[in-house]
Coordinates of C-alpha atoms in Angstrom, one line a residue:
X1 CA -188.6 -31.9 53.8
X2 CA -186.5 -32.9 56.8
X3 CA -187.0 -31.9 60.5
X4 CA -184.4 -32.8 63.1
X5 CA -186.1 -32.7 66.5
X6 CA -184.9 -32.2 70.1
X7 CA -182.0 -34.4 71.4
X8 CA -181.0 -35.7 67.9
X9 CA -177.4 -36.1 67.3
X10 CA -174.9 -37.3 64.6
X11 CA -177.3 -37.1 61.6
X12 CA -176.0 -36.5 58.0
X13 CA -177.9 -35.7 55.0
X14 CA -176.1 -35.9 51.6
X15 CA -176.4 -36.4 47.9
X16 CA -180.1 -35.3 48.0
X17 CA -182.4 -32.9 46.2
X18 CA -184.9 -31.1 48.2
X19 CA -187.5 -28.8 46.7
X20 CA -190.9 -27.7 46.8
X21 CA -191.5 -27.9 50.5
X22 CA -192.1 -24.9 52.9
X23 CA -188.9 -25.3 54.8
X24 CA -186.4 -27.6 53.1
X25 CA -184.5 -28.6 56.4
X26 CA -185.3 -27.6 59.9
X27 CA -182.8 -28.4 62.7
X28 CA -184.6 -27.3 65.9
X29 CA -182.5 -24.9 68.1
X30 CA -182.6 -26.4 71.7
X31 CA -180.3 -26.2 74.7
X32 CA -179.5 -28.7 77.5
X33 CA -180.3 -32.4 77.1
X34 CA -182.6 -31.4 74.0
X35 CA -179.7 -29.9 72.1
X36 CA -179.3 -31.1 68.5
X37 CA -175.4 -31.9 67.9
X38 CA -173.4 -32.7 64.9
X39 CA -175.9 -32.3 62.1
X40 CA -174.2 -32.3 58.6
X41 CA -175.6 -31.4 55.1
X42 CA -173.5 -31.8 52.2
X43 CA -173.4 -32.2 48.3
X44 CA -177.1 -31.6 48.0
X45 CA -179.3 -29.2 46.1
X46 CA -181.8 -27.2 48.0
X47 CA -184.1 -25.2 45.7
X48 CA -187.5 -23.7 45.1
X49 CA -188.8 -24.0 48.7
X50 CA -191.3 -21.6 49.9
X51 CA -189.8 -20.5 53.3
X52 CA -186.1 -21.2 54.3
X53 CA -183.5 -23.5 52.6
X54 CA -181.8 -24.4 55.7
X55 CA -183.1 -23.3 59.2
X56 CA -181.5 -23.9 62.6
X57 CA -178.5 -25.3 64.1
X58 CA -176.7 -26.4 67.2
X59 CA -173.1 -27.5 68.1
X60 CA -171.1 -29.2 65.4
X61 CA -173.4 -28.0 62.6
X62 CA -171.8 -28.4 59.2
X63 CA -173.3 -27.0 55.8
X64 CA -170.9 -27.7 53.0
X65 CA -170.7 -28.1 49.2
X66 CA -174.4 -27.8 48.6
X67 CA -176.4 -25.6 46.0
X68 CA -179.0 -23.3 47.2
X69 CA -181.2 -21.8 44.5
X70 CA -184.5 -19.7 44.9
X71 CA -185.5 -20.4 48.5
X72 CA -188.3 -18.1 50.1
X73 CA -191.3 -16.2 49.1
X74 CA -191.7 -13.9 52.0
X75 CA -189.4 -10.9 51.4
X76 CA -186.8 -10.0 53.9
X77 CA -187.8 -12.9 56.3
X78 CA -186.6 -15.7 54.0
X79 CA -183.1 -16.9 53.3
X80 CA -181.3 -19.7 51.6
X81 CA -179.3 -20.5 54.9
X82 CA -180.5 -19.4 58.3
X83 CA -178.5 -20.7 61.1
X84 CA -177.9 -20.1 65.0
X85 CA -177.8 -21.9 68.3
X86 CA -179.8 -21.7 71.3
X87 CA -178.1 -20.0 74.2
X88 CA -176.8 -22.5 76.6
X89 CA -176.4 -19.6 79.1
X90 CA -173.0 -20.7 80.3
X91 CA -170.9 -19.2 77.4
X92 CA -170.2 -22.6 75.7
X93 CA -169.1 -22.5 72.2
X94 CA -171.5 -23.5 69.5
X95 CA -169.1 -24.5 66.6
X96 CA -170.7 -24.1 63.1
X97 CA -169.1 -24.4 59.8
X98 CA -170.7 -23.1 56.5
X99 CA -168.4 -23.7 53.5
X100 CA -168.1 -24.3 49.7
X101 CA -171.8 -23.7 49.0
X102 CA -173.2 -22.0 46.0
X103 CA -176.1 -19.6 46.5
X104 CA -178.5 -17.4 44.6
X105 CA -182.1 -16.2 44.5
X106 CA -182.8 -15.7 48.1
X107 CA -186.6 -14.8 48.4
X108 CA -187.0 -13.4 45.1
X109 CA -189.8 -10.8 44.3
X110 CA -192.2 -11.0 41.3
X111 CA -189.4 -9.6 39.1
X112 CA -186.8 -12.3 40.2
X113 CA -184.7 -10.0 42.3
X114 CA -183.3 -11.2 45.5
X115 CA -184.9 -9.8 48.6
X116 CA -183.4 -11.8 51.6
X117 CA -179.8 -12.7 52.7
X118 CA -178.0 -15.7 51.2
X119 CA -176.6 -16.6 54.7
X120 CA -177.9 -15.2 57.8
X121 CA -177.4 -15.9 61.5
X122 CA -179.7 -14.9 64.4
X123 CA -179.8 -16.2 68.0
X124 CA -176.7 -17.3 69.9
X125 CA -173.6 -17.4 67.8
X126 CA -170.2 -18.4 69.3
X127 CA -167.7 -19.9 67.0
X128 CA -169.2 -19.7 63.5
X129 CA -167.0 -19.9 60.4
X130 CA -168.6 -18.9 57.0
X131 CA -165.8 -19.6 54.2
X132 CA -165.4 -20.2 50.6
X133 CA -168.8 -19.8 49.5
X134 CA -169.9 -18.3 46.2
X135 CA -173.0 -16.0 46.2
X136 CA -174.5 -14.1 43.1
X137 CA -177.8 -12.7 41.9
X138 CA -177.9 -12.9 37.9
X139 CA -181.7 -12.1 38.3
X140 CA -180.9 -9.0 40.1
X141 CA -181.2 -7.8 43.8
X142 CA -183.2 -5.4 45.8
X143 CA -181.8 -3.1 48.6
X144 CA -182.8 -5.6 51.3
X145 CA -180.7 -8.4 49.7
X146 CA -177.3 -9.1 51.6
X147 CA -174.6 -11.7 51.1
X148 CA -173.8 -12.6 54.7
X149 CA -175.6 -11.1 57.7
X150 CA -174.9 -12.1 61.2
X151 CA -176.8 -9.9 63.8
X152 CA -179.3 -10.0 66.6
X153 CA -182.9 -9.6 65.4
X154 CA -185.2 -11.2 68.2
X155 CA -186.8 -9.8 71.3
X156 CA -184.5 -11.8 73.6
X157 CA -180.8 -11.1 74.0
X158 CA -178.5 -12.6 71.4
X159 CA -174.8 -13.0 72.5
X160 CA -172.5 -13.2 69.5
X161 CA -168.8 -13.8 69.5
X162 CA -165.9 -15.5 67.6
X163 CA -167.1 -15.1 64.1
X164 CA -164.8 -15.7 61.0
X165 CA -165.8 -14.9 57.4
X166 CA -163.2 -15.6 54.9
X167 CA -162.6 -16.6 51.1
X168 CA -166.2 -16.0 50.2
X169 CA -167.0 -14.5 46.6
X170 CA -170.1 -12.3 46.4
X171 CA -171.3 -10.6 43.2
X172 CA -174.0 -8.1 43.1
X173 CA -175.7 -9.5 46.2
X174 CA -177.6 -6.2 47.0
X175 CA -176.8 -3.6 49.7
X176 CA -174.1 -5.2 51.9
X177 CA -171.6 -8.0 51.3
X178 CA -170.8 -8.9 55.0
X179 CA -172.8 -7.4 57.8
X180 CA -171.9 -8.2 61.5
X181 CA -173.4 -6.5 64.5
X182 CA -172.9 -6.7 68.2
X183 CA -170.1 -9.3 68.3
X184 CA -166.9 -9.8 70.2
X185 CA -164.3 -11.3 68.0
X186 CA -164.7 -10.6 64.4
X187 CA -162.3 -11.9 61.5
X188 CA -163.2 -10.8 58.0
X189 CA -160.5 -11.6 55.4
X190 CA -159.8 -12.7 51.9
X191 CA -163.3 -12.1 50.5
X192 CA -164.2 -10.7 47.0
X193 CA -167.1 -8.4 47.0
X194 CA -168.2 -6.8 43.8
X195 CA -171.3 -4.6 43.6
X196 CA -171.5 -3.2 40.2
X197 CA -174.9 -3.6 38.9
X198 CA -176.1 -0.4 37.4
X199 CA -179.8 -1.5 38.0
X200 CA -179.3 -1.2 41.6
X201 CA -178.7 2.5 42.1
X202 CA -178.0 2.6 46.0
X203 CA -175.0 3.2 48.2
X204 CA -173.4 -0.2 48.9
X205 CA -171.2 -1.5 51.9
X206 CA -168.6 -4.2 51.2
X207 CA -168.1 -5.0 54.9
X208 CA -170.4 -3.4 57.5
X209 CA -169.7 -3.5 61.3
X210 CA -172.0 -1.8 63.9
X211 CA -173.3 -2.3 67.4
X212 CA -177.0 -1.3 67.2
X213 CA -179.2 -1.6 70.2
X214 CA -178.1 -5.0 71.2
X215 CA -175.4 -4.0 73.7
X216 CA -177.7 -1.9 75.6
X217 CA -179.9 -4.9 76.2
X218 CA -177.2 -7.2 77.5
X219 CA -175.6 -8.2 74.2
X220 CA -171.9 -7.9 73.3
X221 CA -170.2 -4.7 72.1
X222 CA -168.2 -4.9 68.9
X223 CA -164.7 -5.8 70.0
X224 CA -161.5 -7.5 68.7
X225 CA -162.2 -6.9 64.9
X226 CA -159.7 -7.6 62.3
X227 CA -160.7 -6.9 58.6
X228 CA -157.9 -7.7 55.9
X229 CA -157.0 -8.6 52.4
X230 CA -160.6 -8.3 51.1
X231 CA -161.1 -7.3 47.4
X232 CA -164.0 -4.9 47.1
X233 CA -165.3 -3.1 44.1
X234 CA -168.6 -0.9 44.5
X235 CA -170.4 1.0 41.9
X236 CA -171.1 3.4 44.8
X237 CA -170.6 3.4 48.7
X238 CA -168.1 2.5 51.2
X239 CA -165.8 -0.5 51.0
X240 CA -165.5 -0.9 54.9
X241 CA -168.2 0.8 56.8
X242 CA -167.6 1.0 60.6
X243 CA -170.5 2.8 62.1
X244 CA -170.0 5.6 64.6
X245 CA -171.4 3.6 67.5
X246 CA -168.3 1.1 67.3
X247 CA -165.1 2.0 69.2
X248 CA -162.5 2.3 66.5
X249 CA -159.9 1.1 69.0
X250 CA -161.4 -2.2 68.7
X251 CA -160.9 -2.4 65.0
X252 CA -157.9 -3.1 62.9
X253 CA -158.2 -2.7 59.0

């Protein structure tokens, strides 16, 4: 629907309906002189696209006050919002703000159940805030459906740091509300996470923090974590699930 290519800056898309494309909006992740900076998407409807709703990112990315519905047809690989930056290889921040969006129906199966994540980040993440979004799955969810997932998933090293997740509302979004992996600097607060759908009879996690394999490949270890003031209601599972591979001295709940 819209492709923002290398070196483009200061572009805003707003008050639009983008539907029935393969990828609705693709902001190419680039570094150096090719970095795409200050792309903004607001007050738009992104729906019924075959692959991703929004894909990509760069410093100054803003995605706010949009509605994302039923984007993706490739199981766990498609999402409503899929963001991240290219690694500048100097530790430079990549400020990203995802706020006040309404999202449902990420990569639905043939029965209308969510299979992907509403909001996912892979790649270089340093300075991302995801706040005040509303996520729900009235059509039901599979165990692979997540609310917010920020984690390494590529073959190259992915450095993740300075992540803030606050004020989001998540209702029956699958297995996990908020999952963050291998990040230094995590703040998760004031979120509402309810997983009470009896049709999905699995163990849930409201907030899940883990290291995984990334630190052993050169990524960050989980450190400097604060989790507070969240309202979590689960049919079955663990409200705050800190994996055994995390140093608990780095975590305050």
